[in-house]
Amino acid sequence: MSHLLEKLNQAQKQAASHMDGPFVVFAGAGSGKTRIITTRIAYLIEHGVRPWEILAVTFTNKAAGEMKERVEAICPEAKRATITTFHSACARWLREFASELGFQTNFSIYDDSDSNKLLKKLLKEANPKGDIPNLLADMKSFLHIVKTNGYFPSDVERLHQEMSHLIPIGGVALYRRYQEELANCNAMDFGDLLLNVLLLLRRNKTVSDILSQRFRHVLVDEFQDTNRTQFEIIRRLSERHGNLFVVGDDDQSIYSWRGATPANIIDFQRTFPGAKKIALEQNYRCSGNIVKAASTMIAKNVNRAEKTLFTEAHEGDSIDLHIESDGEMEAWWVINSIKQERPNFPYDDVAIFYRTNSQSRSLEEALRRENIPYTIFGSVEFYDRMEIKDILAYLKVLVNPNDAISITRIINTPTRGIGAKAVETIERETKSRKLPMMDVIRQLADEKIPRVSPKFRFFVDLMDALKKDLLGRPLPEVIETLLEAIEYPEYLKKKFPDQYIDKTDNIHELGSAIADFAKREPEATLDDWIQSITLVRDRQDLDTVSGVSLMTLHMAKGLEFRRVYLTGIEDGLLPHRNSVEDNQQLEEERRLLYVGITRAKEKLSLTGASRRRTFNNYVVNSPSRFIAELPQETLNVSFAAKQVLDAYRADDEQPDEEYFEHTQEEYSYEPEPEALEKGSSVSHPTYGRGVVEGFETKFGQTKVIVKFYDFGFRKIKASQLNAASSSLDY
């Protein structure tokens, strides 16, 4: 037996040592799926497969980097294998075969901002008096659907037959016009990177033969997240040799809104008759109670491959279930628990998950109030910031002069007196003369049009000089030289005096990024760097995070933490109110909770609130229906949670407002009592004994925040509290 298989369990060995033919691995959460893929790549090479005949694809740059690093550690020859993301692989092939599609090899890749700008322009042309924001949203949604499902503008009949209810008015014609404009700009959007490769595989026998012959073995990670376009690309790439090896977990398919199709993995053996299957069911990440709770709950889903997650780890702590009176008190309970447990769980080991971004506000406020460091994931990405996009637009035009979207961004940035009307003239003439936009600007500059021609001439001469200077420079010098040439720092200082330092810091960080890239890839060009950062859409690197991590459940997939708080376990949030009427969507909500639970390695708390404030009103939420699906023996139900659950069980409906009069006092504020301070022991006629944890002042009035022994946190009028003996141990 190969030494590569020595540390694998029996199921892992069977998967990693498979040689030929289609094979699907259902890898449960924490079952070591990445080890399977890396070991298999090394095993194939050890058994005579040439590294360059191996293609392994996944979804994020971070995951691809980790896979590459791990496989090269055990098999240095694997550095010649292609281990990458779907989008990076397709971008590489499109550079190679661009001419087959009528593109130049230096085509631009449009991000969402670039795509939106082009779509707005086309929508205004087609419907000048229309509601552009709503039309744009509808069109973006339509384009996402058609491109993830492999529809081209020429598929008019299929589109109307299969998704007529999803097509906006004029949507198919605008789709065709949008694709034509992209081609005129020598540009593709993110969806096109996949769609155009699929077009080549479907229609171009030469390219199809080259790519399918090139890769004898194709491996796919996170196969449950593939959409129909990705699935067909993979199927066509592997059909010559038939060696398709996929790993995934349908129980973790939570991206249907991105087009992910769990049926791709569930029905794998129907699609590929004779395919072998194995399930990796042993979890190596979580404690026994966490695994038991997750496995029992997810078994309630009907549309799934049969498997049962188990672990040989000890049971560990029970899962805390706690329900507070409102969202703010829930946040206080979580943050107080984090503080108390800090000796066992440092802040860097702790994560707080929530279903929607709006839930983070009360958590952030409580963390800041207690001076607890934290990082929130999902904020505006670095490469989407205004000043970064400005600099990148200049560089994109230098590499691809036909990039009309980037040209319109920079032609008057910094300000050169080329206003909106002048830009409209350029766009109109570009359309009329059927020439690339930069060529039209050159012509207009020569036509001596009063007031504008000199400004156009200045811009054209500037870009020519920049191209001559910058494209011959070492990459680390490019940005600094560009900034000086266009006087961008002066522009920022004048236009954004209050944000000048932050924006300048961001540009310096961009300079660091290109210098780091040049160090890693000494032979790379400016075009290579632009492509590398355009394709980067990964979340922040957890290795650089300090403090508690806050993120949505969707962001949490693929991560793990020693200590996890999963908040908002309420109907309306989890499952989300938009999903409760549809069985398929409800099953995805259950999978989402499953993903959250299985991120916790050692300890997990599930928390909720009886009601949440929305503007000036409260919304009453019942406890999540998923709570009843968790094995009771795995839970540690707080007294407060038990009261709420009992109230719902008794009435089988939402308690009326009288219930809340007994679980939380109405908010009214009195001055902070001099006799009370943080740590004071107090008693309350309804809640009993507790300890003062702090004071909250709003609108000049103060309430006491008390942690009661039996009821958790409450905000209480000082007049209702009495001093108590401090002998109780909390």
XYZ file of C-alpha atoms in Angstrom:
730
model
C 0.000 0.000 0.000
C 1.191 3.500 -0.833
C 2.577 5.457 2.130
C 0.247 8.269 1.055
C -2.742 6.303 2.339
C -1.340 5.410 5.756
C -3.129 8.146 7.724
C -6.514 7.735 6.032
C -9.489 5.771 7.320
C -10.909 2.963 5.195
C -13.476 5.113 3.342
C -10.887 7.804 2.648
C -8.433 5.218 1.322
C -11.021 3.805 -1.047
C -11.740 7.245 -2.469
C -8.149 8.489 -2.713
C -6.871 5.317 -4.399
C -9.576 5.166 -7.085
C -7.920 5.310 -10.497
C -10.269 5.361 -13.502
C -13.919 6.141 -14.124
C -16.409 8.566 -12.542
C -16.490 8.688 -8.738
C -18.537 10.754 -6.273
C -17.590 11.324 -2.638
C -20.299 12.535 -0.261
C -18.088 14.176 2.345
C -19.884 15.098 5.554
C -18.912 18.212 7.497
C -15.442 17.910 9.037
C -14.765 14.546 7.382
C -11.446 15.514 5.772
C -12.519 16.092 2.165
C -9.567 18.343 1.321
C -7.185 15.589 2.422
C -8.967 13.215 0.032
C -8.420 15.459 -2.990
C -4.793 16.322 -2.185
C -3.925 12.699 -1.443
C -5.637 11.540 -4.607
C -3.665 13.979 -6.778
C -0.415 12.720 -5.248
C -1.582 9.096 -5.600
C -2.372 9.561 -9.300
C 1.076 11.041 -9.946
C 2.734 8.232 -7.967
C 0.894 5.748 -10.193
C 2.037 7.170 -13.500
C -0.344 10.004 -14.311
C 1.567 13.013 -15.597
C 0.937 16.069 -13.393
C -0.037 18.341 -16.278
C -2.842 15.928 -17.152
C -4.571 16.673 -13.835
C -7.120 19.463 -13.386
C -8.489 20.227 -9.909
C -10.999 23.049 -9.509
C -12.703 24.656 -6.541
C -14.529 27.911 -5.833
C -12.240 30.321 -3.988
C -8.662 31.436 -4.448
C -8.003 30.693 -0.798
C -9.245 27.106 -1.112
C -7.252 26.581 -4.329
C -4.116 28.007 -2.691
C -4.453 25.754 0.333
C -5.045 22.710 -1.862
C -1.997 23.489 -3.985
C 0.180 24.064 -0.932
C -0.911 20.831 0.763
C -0.501 18.590 -2.269
C 2.917 20.025 -3.149
C 4.045 19.352 0.430
C 3.524 15.613 -0.089
C 4.247 15.522 -3.828
C 6.496 18.279 -5.233
C 5.786 17.125 -8.801
C 2.185 18.297 -8.320
C 3.241 21.901 -8.914
C 2.782 21.134 -12.626
C -0.847 20.122 -12.108
C -3.572 22.714 -12.726
C -5.098 23.481 -9.323
C -7.267 26.559 -9.523
C -10.760 28.074 -9.353
C -13.455 27.755 -12.002
C -13.154 31.405 -13.002
C -9.352 31.430 -13.062
C -9.219 28.282 -15.186
C -11.745 29.657 -17.651
C -9.977 33.035 -17.827
C -6.739 31.201 -18.655
C -8.364 29.160 -21.431
C -10.086 32.221 -22.857
C -6.766 34.078 -23.057
C -5.466 31.066 -24.979
C -8.420 30.785 -27.341
C -9.680 34.384 -27.401
C -9.334 34.636 -31.169
C -11.758 31.730 -31.596
C -14.436 34.022 -30.129
C -13.345 37.197 -31.883
C -11.714 38.665 -28.760
C -8.171 39.898 -28.305
C -6.078 38.133 -25.682
C -5.901 41.303 -23.581
C -9.677 41.433 -22.997
C -10.864 43.155 -19.819
C -12.841 41.382 -17.105
C -15.730 43.549 -15.908
C -16.697 43.370 -12.259
C -20.198 44.195 -10.972
C -19.587 47.927 -10.986
C -18.380 47.934 -14.591
C -21.254 45.705 -15.640
C -23.810 47.937 -13.911
C -22.455 50.998 -15.670
C -22.764 49.367 -19.080
C -26.266 48.069 -18.344
C -27.440 51.499 -17.171
C -26.216 53.026 -20.418
C -28.081 50.434 -22.493
C -31.246 50.741 -20.400
C -31.269 54.518 -20.819
C -30.922 54.085 -24.584
C -33.755 51.549 -24.711
C -36.093 53.233 -22.220
C -35.076 56.853 -21.479
C -38.081 57.503 -19.226
C -38.007 54.157 -17.423
C -37.340 53.442 -13.764
C -33.661 52.668 -14.332
C -32.827 51.363 -10.791
C -35.653 48.811 -10.900
C -34.992 47.904 -14.525
C -31.306 47.422 -13.674
C -32.122 45.123 -10.748
C -34.457 43.036 -12.928
C -31.908 42.800 -15.718
C -29.049 41.873 -13.370
C -31.166 39.081 -11.915
C -32.118 37.859 -15.395
C -28.504 37.884 -16.619
C -27.391 35.947 -13.570
C -30.045 33.287 -14.174
C -29.347 32.834 -17.877
C -25.563 32.754 -17.505
C -25.524 30.280 -14.619
C -27.928 28.062 -16.546
C -26.036 28.091 -19.838
C -28.423 30.191 -21.957
C -27.075 32.347 -24.793
C -28.899 35.253 -26.473
C -29.481 32.955 -29.440
C -31.498 30.582 -27.236
C -34.611 32.752 -27.614
C -37.034 29.869 -28.034
C -35.622 27.903 -25.104
C -35.670 30.981 -22.903
C -39.337 31.642 -23.604
C -40.261 27.987 -23.131
C -38.362 27.360 -19.904
C -38.305 30.696 -18.055
C -40.786 33.076 -19.649
C -41.963 34.212 -16.196
C -38.423 35.374 -15.357
C -37.745 37.426 -18.488
C -38.083 41.211 -18.030
C -39.818 43.155 -20.798
C -37.280 43.418 -23.600
C -34.876 41.264 -21.585
C -33.748 38.925 -24.363
C -33.055 41.792 -26.779
C -31.142 43.674 -24.087
C -29.161 40.526 -23.257
C -28.086 40.333 -26.901
C -27.245 44.078 -26.961
C -25.273 43.787 -23.707
C -23.174 40.912 -25.068
C -22.521 42.867 -28.264
C -21.339 45.902 -26.294
C -19.050 43.746 -24.179
C -17.518 42.332 -27.347
C -17.103 45.853 -28.771
C -15.204 46.772 -25.580
C -13.099 43.596 -25.815
C -14.490 42.722 -22.384
C -16.255 39.910 -20.566
C -18.111 39.935 -17.267
C -17.683 37.255 -14.626
C -20.527 35.171 -16.017
C -18.965 35.255 -19.475
C -15.763 33.636 -18.226
C -17.765 30.452 -17.741
C -20.328 30.947 -20.496
C -17.784 31.614 -23.232
C -15.783 28.516 -22.328
C -19.016 26.539 -22.497
C -19.680 28.059 -25.923
C -16.270 26.896 -27.136
C -16.816 23.400 -25.729
C -20.249 23.162 -27.354
C -19.512 24.693 -30.745
C -15.767 24.650 -31.426
C -14.569 21.085 -32.003
C -10.923 22.113 -32.208
C -10.916 23.794 -28.797
C -13.104 21.086 -27.287
C -10.711 18.375 -28.474
C -7.647 20.242 -27.193
C -9.050 20.806 -23.690
C -10.635 17.372 -23.264
C -7.404 15.687 -24.399
C -5.285 17.935 -22.187
C -6.797 16.724 -18.903
C -6.909 12.993 -18.295
C -8.223 13.414 -14.743
C -10.641 16.116 -13.573
C -11.300 16.675 -9.864
C -13.904 19.061 -8.422
C -14.205 20.232 -4.823
C -17.470 21.555 -3.291
C -19.383 19.944 -6.155
C -22.727 20.690 -4.466
C -22.124 24.394 -5.210
C -21.804 23.990 -8.993
C -24.402 25.612 -11.226
C -25.626 24.174 -14.522
C -23.031 26.027 -16.601
C -20.142 24.805 -14.438
C -21.573 21.285 -14.443
C -21.717 21.153 -18.234
C -18.168 22.516 -18.553
C -16.884 19.792 -16.229
C -18.908 17.100 -17.994
C -17.585 18.091 -21.411
C -13.976 18.377 -20.222
C -14.065 14.871 -18.748
C -16.156 12.991 -21.303
C -13.187 11.826 -23.442
C -11.380 10.003 -20.623
C -14.328 9.589 -18.251
C -12.186 10.232 -15.189
C -14.296 12.679 -13.206
C -13.819 12.688 -9.434
C -16.108 14.984 -7.423
C -16.301 15.707 -3.708
C -19.074 17.557 -1.942
C -21.841 17.526 0.624
C -25.408 18.119 -0.472
C -26.230 18.879 3.182
C -24.065 22.006 2.834
C -25.617 23.304 -0.390
C -26.680 26.811 0.682
C -26.144 28.910 -2.439
C -29.229 28.293 -4.581
C -29.567 32.065 -4.961
C -26.236 31.954 -6.815
C -27.482 29.188 -9.075
C -26.002 26.257 -7.139
C -27.797 23.012 -7.941
C -27.532 20.276 -5.272
C -29.049 17.818 -7.773
C -25.683 17.889 -9.576
C -24.189 15.767 -6.802
C -27.337 13.960 -5.600
C -28.050 12.650 -9.132
C -24.399 12.081 -10.066
C -24.824 8.326 -10.596
C -27.815 8.894 -12.877
C -25.840 11.352 -14.992
C -22.774 9.105 -15.076
C -23.973 5.468 -15.189
C -21.486 3.116 -13.586
C -20.081 5.826 -11.319
C -18.856 4.644 -7.937
C -19.935 6.289 -4.702
C -18.698 6.501 -1.151
C -19.782 8.512 1.873
C -17.311 9.994 4.354
C -19.365 10.060 7.530
C -16.781 10.382 10.298
C -16.407 13.917 11.598
C -12.967 14.922 12.904
C -13.833 18.517 13.809
C -16.666 18.698 16.335
C -17.524 17.319 19.744
C -20.028 14.482 20.087
C -23.029 16.599 21.093
C -22.515 18.999 18.188
C -22.270 16.160 15.665
C -25.332 14.385 17.093
C -27.439 17.549 17.017
C -26.441 18.440 13.449
C -26.864 14.910 12.115
C -30.276 14.403 13.704
C -31.630 17.722 12.451
C -30.399 17.465 8.842
C -31.938 14.003 8.529
C -35.324 15.774 8.427
C -34.529 16.937 4.876
C -36.123 14.784 2.182
C -34.000 15.786 -0.841
C -30.611 14.504 0.231
C -28.238 11.588 -0.164
C -28.533 9.164 2.722
C -25.639 9.360 5.197
C -25.197 9.685 8.945
C -22.485 11.882 10.427
C -20.715 10.437 13.474
C -17.608 11.057 15.541
C -15.380 9.205 17.926
C -14.715 12.417 19.857
C -16.043 12.819 23.396
C -19.498 14.332 23.930
C -18.096 17.649 25.135
C -20.222 20.487 26.469
C -23.957 20.523 25.909
C -25.243 23.040 23.378
C -26.529 26.143 25.155
C -30.018 27.244 24.152
C -30.912 30.670 25.457
C -33.757 33.027 24.555
C -33.724 36.640 25.686
C -36.523 39.199 25.744
C -35.257 41.229 22.762
C -32.349 41.524 20.349
C -30.371 43.939 22.521
C -30.586 41.666 25.546
C -29.577 38.727 23.355
C -26.460 40.680 22.342
C -25.679 41.477 25.985
C -25.951 37.789 26.909
C -23.594 36.757 24.091
C -20.992 39.397 24.885
C -21.120 38.675 28.621
C -20.571 34.974 27.897
C -17.590 35.808 25.669
C -16.057 37.873 28.475
C -16.607 35.178 31.105
C -15.172 32.428 28.914
C -12.138 34.372 27.724
C -9.685 32.312 29.857
C -10.784 29.197 27.927
C -11.659 30.759 24.582
C -9.507 33.741 23.511
C -11.281 36.278 21.323
C -9.557 35.006 18.175
C -11.155 31.573 18.703
C -14.692 32.956 18.943
C -17.239 33.584 16.173
C -20.754 34.992 16.152
C -23.025 33.975 13.265
C -26.323 35.492 12.165
C -28.791 34.968 9.322
C -28.990 38.566 8.061
C -26.488 41.429 8.081
C -28.898 43.703 9.940
C -28.555 41.524 13.056
C -24.949 42.611 13.529
C -25.763 46.140 14.752
C -26.702 45.276 18.356
C -23.808 42.814 18.570
C -21.316 45.398 17.320
C -22.604 48.015 19.731
C -22.287 45.634 22.677
C -18.773 44.589 21.634
C -17.675 48.211 21.299
C -19.223 49.089 24.648
C -17.153 46.372 26.300
C -14.019 47.242 24.296
C -13.852 43.743 22.811
C -11.937 43.667 19.496
C -13.809 42.196 16.556
C -13.730 41.815 12.791
C -16.917 41.874 10.776
C -16.904 40.029 7.473
C -18.831 41.045 4.376
C -18.155 44.795 4.372
C -17.186 46.760 1.244
C -14.337 44.943 -0.426
C -11.009 46.645 -0.927
C -11.111 46.486 -4.718
C -14.583 48.042 -4.793
C -13.453 51.322 -3.195
C -13.677 54.416 -5.357
C -10.020 55.379 -5.390
C -8.908 51.794 -6.085
C -11.325 51.452 -8.993
C -10.065 54.763 -10.420
C -6.439 53.598 -10.469
C -7.358 50.172 -11.809
C -9.432 51.774 -14.583
C -6.340 53.674 -15.782
C -4.302 50.491 -15.787
C -7.027 48.540 -17.585
C -7.135 51.115 -20.403
C -3.347 50.973 -20.758
C -3.574 47.205 -21.203
C -6.821 47.182 -23.213
C -7.530 50.507 -25.005
C -10.942 49.191 -26.120
C -12.284 49.065 -22.537
C -15.026 51.685 -22.917
C -16.358 51.375 -19.360
C -12.938 52.132 -17.879
C -12.411 54.995 -20.339
C -15.639 56.714 -19.278
C -14.590 56.341 -15.637
C -11.206 58.048 -16.048
C -11.714 60.551 -18.866
C -12.702 63.233 -16.336
C -10.961 61.826 -13.253
C -9.217 63.899 -12.057
C -11.433 66.699 -13.372
C -10.448 67.905 -16.860
C -13.568 69.835 -17.857
C -14.978 66.880 -19.821
C -18.540 66.856 -18.505
C -21.460 64.476 -18.861
C -22.586 65.978 -22.183
C -19.126 65.519 -23.695
C -19.113 61.893 -22.537
C -22.573 61.397 -24.067
C -21.193 62.778 -27.349
C -18.316 60.297 -27.221
C -20.692 57.388 -26.549
C -23.053 58.496 -29.320
C -20.238 58.869 -31.834
C -18.741 55.536 -30.790
C -22.028 53.865 -31.588
C -22.480 55.804 -34.816
C -18.949 55.358 -36.182
C -18.743 51.712 -35.074
C -15.208 52.176 -33.783
C -13.534 51.552 -30.426
C -14.111 54.457 -28.041
C -10.449 55.511 -27.823
C -10.235 55.727 -31.610
C -13.324 57.939 -31.658
C -11.832 60.246 -28.996
C -8.715 60.577 -31.170
C -10.863 61.527 -34.165
C -12.860 64.049 -32.132
C -9.617 65.550 -30.852
C -8.510 66.122 -34.476
C -11.843 67.602 -35.589
C -11.247 70.889 -33.751
C -14.651 71.007 -32.060
C -14.816 74.242 -30.031
C -13.935 73.863 -26.334
C -13.865 70.037 -26.234
C -11.302 68.972 -28.849
C -8.335 70.369 -26.875
C -9.527 68.501 -23.789
C -9.867 65.280 -25.769
C -6.384 65.839 -27.206
C -4.951 66.280 -23.706
C -6.525 62.993 -22.584
C -5.343 61.051 -25.639
C -1.795 62.389 -25.346
C -1.777 61.616 -21.615
C -2.805 57.996 -22.186
C -0.263 57.555 -24.983
C 2.508 58.907 -22.760
C 1.428 56.729 -19.840
C 1.340 53.625 -22.027
C 4.823 54.304 -23.358
C 6.203 54.960 -19.876
C 4.369 52.525 -17.601
C 4.236 49.344 -19.682
C 8.023 49.268 -19.773
C 8.503 49.816 -16.052
C 8.890 47.194 -13.304
C 5.488 46.505 -11.745
C 6.313 47.996 -8.297
C 6.949 51.396 -9.916
C 3.757 51.547 -11.975
C 1.254 52.935 -9.473
C 3.513 55.579 -7.956
C 4.448 56.837 -11.436
C 0.800 56.892 -12.506
C -0.303 58.838 -9.426
C 2.308 61.506 -10.080
C 1.503 61.761 -13.789
C -2.248 62.287 -13.335
C -1.870 64.336 -10.111
C -4.290 62.029 -8.330
C -3.189 62.788 -4.729
C -3.885 66.495 -5.294
C -7.318 65.595 -6.690
C -8.151 63.498 -3.620
C -6.982 66.171 -1.221
C -9.141 68.784 -2.902
C -12.275 66.672 -3.393
C -12.170 64.519 -0.254
C -10.317 66.517 2.422
C -11.912 64.587 5.306
C -11.185 61.188 3.741
C -7.852 62.024 2.146
C -5.703 60.056 4.606
C -7.877 56.922 4.440
C -8.030 56.998 0.648
C -4.296 57.589 0.384
C -3.674 54.649 2.734
C -5.821 52.479 0.473
C -3.763 53.466 -2.571
C -0.553 52.707 -0.682
C -2.015 49.289 0.096
C -2.684 48.806 -3.620
C 0.962 49.622 -4.272
C 1.929 46.973 -1.724
C -0.329 44.464 -3.474
C 1.315 44.914 -6.879
C 4.785 44.807 -5.305
C 3.955 41.554 -3.493
C 2.614 40.092 -6.727
C 5.779 41.078 -8.607
C 7.864 39.371 -5.932
C 5.840 36.155 -6.208
C 5.621 36.258 -10.017
C 8.795 37.983 -11.299
C 7.960 37.275 -14.951
C 4.379 38.562 -14.718
C 3.059 41.527 -16.705
C 0.688 44.316 -15.723
C -2.051 42.411 -17.542
C -1.361 39.330 -15.391
C -1.677 41.360 -12.183
C -4.935 43.010 -13.259
C -6.419 39.610 -14.025
C -5.265 38.198 -10.691
C -6.885 40.936 -8.617
C -10.022 41.112 -10.777
C -10.672 37.446 -10.048
C -10.121 37.839 -6.316
C -13.506 37.681 -4.622
C -12.535 35.684 -1.537
C -13.472 36.698 1.983
C -10.918 38.224 4.299
C -8.016 36.044 5.338
C -8.718 34.680 8.811
C -4.992 34.452 9.470
C -4.896 38.260 9.731
C -8.007 38.659 11.884
C -7.749 39.846 15.486
C -10.636 39.528 17.904
C -14.104 38.015 17.707
C -15.272 37.153 14.157
C -18.755 38.283 13.096
C -20.340 37.003 9.888
C -23.483 35.713 8.243
C -24.086 31.983 8.101
C -23.426 32.062 4.355
C -19.988 33.588 4.994
C -19.201 30.942 7.625
C -19.170 27.993 5.236
C -15.765 26.340 5.028
C -14.541 27.837 8.315
C -14.219 26.482 11.833
C -13.901 28.006 15.307
C -13.430 26.572 18.775
C -16.338 28.624 20.128
C -19.456 29.638 18.184
C -22.544 31.696 19.038
C -25.377 31.223 16.561
C -27.870 34.048 17.050
C -31.425 34.720 15.900
C -32.739 31.168 16.184
C -36.295 32.292 15.476
C -38.940 31.680 12.854
C -38.739 34.643 10.523
C -34.952 34.745 10.749
C -33.923 31.083 10.696
C -35.832 29.855 8.792
C -36.119 33.188 7.030
C -39.633 34.558 6.519
C -39.203 34.366 2.732
C -38.550 30.621 2.869
C -41.175 29.173 5.190
C -43.838 28.631 2.508
C -41.625 26.653 0.121
C -40.387 23.171 1.043
C -37.222 23.384 -1.057
C -36.292 26.750 0.423
C -37.126 25.500 3.908
C -34.746 22.581 3.398
C -32.018 25.032 2.374
C -32.633 27.005 5.584
C -32.167 23.760 7.523
C -28.922 23.154 5.637
C -27.846 26.683 6.539
C -28.328 25.956 10.246
C -26.488 22.652 9.774
C -23.532 24.535 8.291
C -23.531 26.939 11.245
C -23.686 24.200 13.869
C -20.853 22.203 12.301
C -18.468 25.195 12.317
C -18.153 24.808 16.110
C -15.309 22.558 17.242
C -15.769 22.577 21.010
C -18.650 24.696 22.254
C -21.832 26.066 20.705
C -24.582 28.397 21.905
C -27.883 28.914 20.096
C -29.584 32.174 21.036
C -32.755 33.993 20.108
C -35.069 36.793 21.160
C -38.768 36.779 21.920
C -39.230 39.982 20.002
C -37.140 42.415 17.971
C -37.518 46.121 17.446
C -38.285 47.329 13.935
C -38.229 51.106 13.857
C -40.678 52.067 16.617
C -42.449 48.720 16.843
C -41.703 45.250 18.105
C -41.993 42.147 15.944
C -42.797 39.028 17.920
C -40.942 35.919 16.720
C -41.637 32.372 17.782
C -38.641 30.115 18.539
C -37.259 28.476 15.400
C -39.098 25.320 14.362
C -35.668 23.721 13.963
C -35.145 23.728 17.751
C -37.683 20.908 18.077
C -35.578 18.826 15.660
C -32.494 18.891 17.891
C -32.028 15.967 20.307
C -33.007 17.253 23.741
C -30.183 15.327 25.415
C -27.639 17.476 23.570
C -29.094 20.771 24.836
C -28.603 22.864 27.945
C -31.831 24.906 27.948
C -31.714 28.041 30.076
C -34.555 28.844 32.459
C -35.572 31.823 30.303
C -35.590 29.710 27.128
C -37.636 26.995 28.849
C -40.273 29.551 29.818
C -40.589 30.818 26.261
C -40.701 27.333 24.765
C -43.281 26.168 27.318
C -45.473 29.179 26.548
C -45.493 28.336 22.832
C -46.042 24.651 23.433
C -49.004 25.399 25.688
C -50.726 27.781 23.301
C -49.335 26.382 20.040
C -49.323 29.989 18.870
C -47.658 33.291 19.684
C -48.209 34.435 23.278
C -50.153 37.659 23.568
C -48.687 40.930 24.823
C -49.588 40.053 28.403
C -46.850 37.418 28.291
C -44.219 40.025 27.555
C -45.367 42.176 30.442
C -44.053 39.391 32.651
C -40.831 38.785 30.734
C -39.653 42.345 30.210
C -40.499 45.713 31.652
C -41.474 48.441 29.207
C -38.569 50.738 28.442
C -38.658 53.871 30.583
C -35.651 55.567 31.986
C -34.656 57.084 35.301
C -31.405 58.658 36.473
C -28.678 56.214 37.424
C -29.037 55.486 41.176
C -25.995 56.517 43.140
C -26.264 53.414 45.346
C -25.858 51.001 42.420
C -22.678 50.275 40.541
C -21.414 47.549 38.262
C -21.180 44.333 40.263
C -23.839 45.316 42.825
C -26.113 42.479 43.932
C -29.792 43.341 43.513
C -33.210 41.720 43.713
C -36.409 42.284 41.742
C -39.975 41.308 42.754
C -40.494 39.287 39.550
C -37.047 38.230 38.355
C -35.450 37.525 41.736
C -31.780 38.064 42.392
C -29.126 39.288 39.998
C -25.984 41.330 39.459
C -25.692 44.795 37.887
C -23.740 44.489 34.630
C -23.955 48.086 33.470
C -26.090 51.070 32.678
C -27.606 52.234 29.413
C -28.418 55.868 28.772
C -30.654 56.986 25.965
C -32.079 60.445 25.470
C -30.585 61.559 28.773
C -32.266 58.784 30.790
C -30.663 55.689 32.280
C -31.713 52.092 32.889
C -29.891 49.421 34.840
C -28.759 46.311 32.978
C -29.033 43.340 35.301
C -28.079 39.727 34.795
C -30.690 37.775 36.773
C -29.855 34.316 38.027
C -32.965 32.709 36.503
C -33.904 35.072 33.680
C -30.680 36.354 32.169
C -30.297 39.991 31.123
C -33.015 42.588 31.624
C -33.169 46.382 31.473
C -34.874 47.504 34.671
C -36.029 50.746 36.249
C -33.795 51.529 39.197
C -36.827 52.121 41.385
C -37.803 48.454 41.023
C -34.476 47.134 42.294
C -33.473 46.500 45.877
C -29.988 45.916 47.217
C -29.340 42.239 47.992
C -26.743 40.149 49.724
C -23.671 39.537 47.511
C -23.197 35.992 48.777
C -24.690 34.400 45.669
C -22.254 32.791 43.265
C -22.945 33.630 39.656
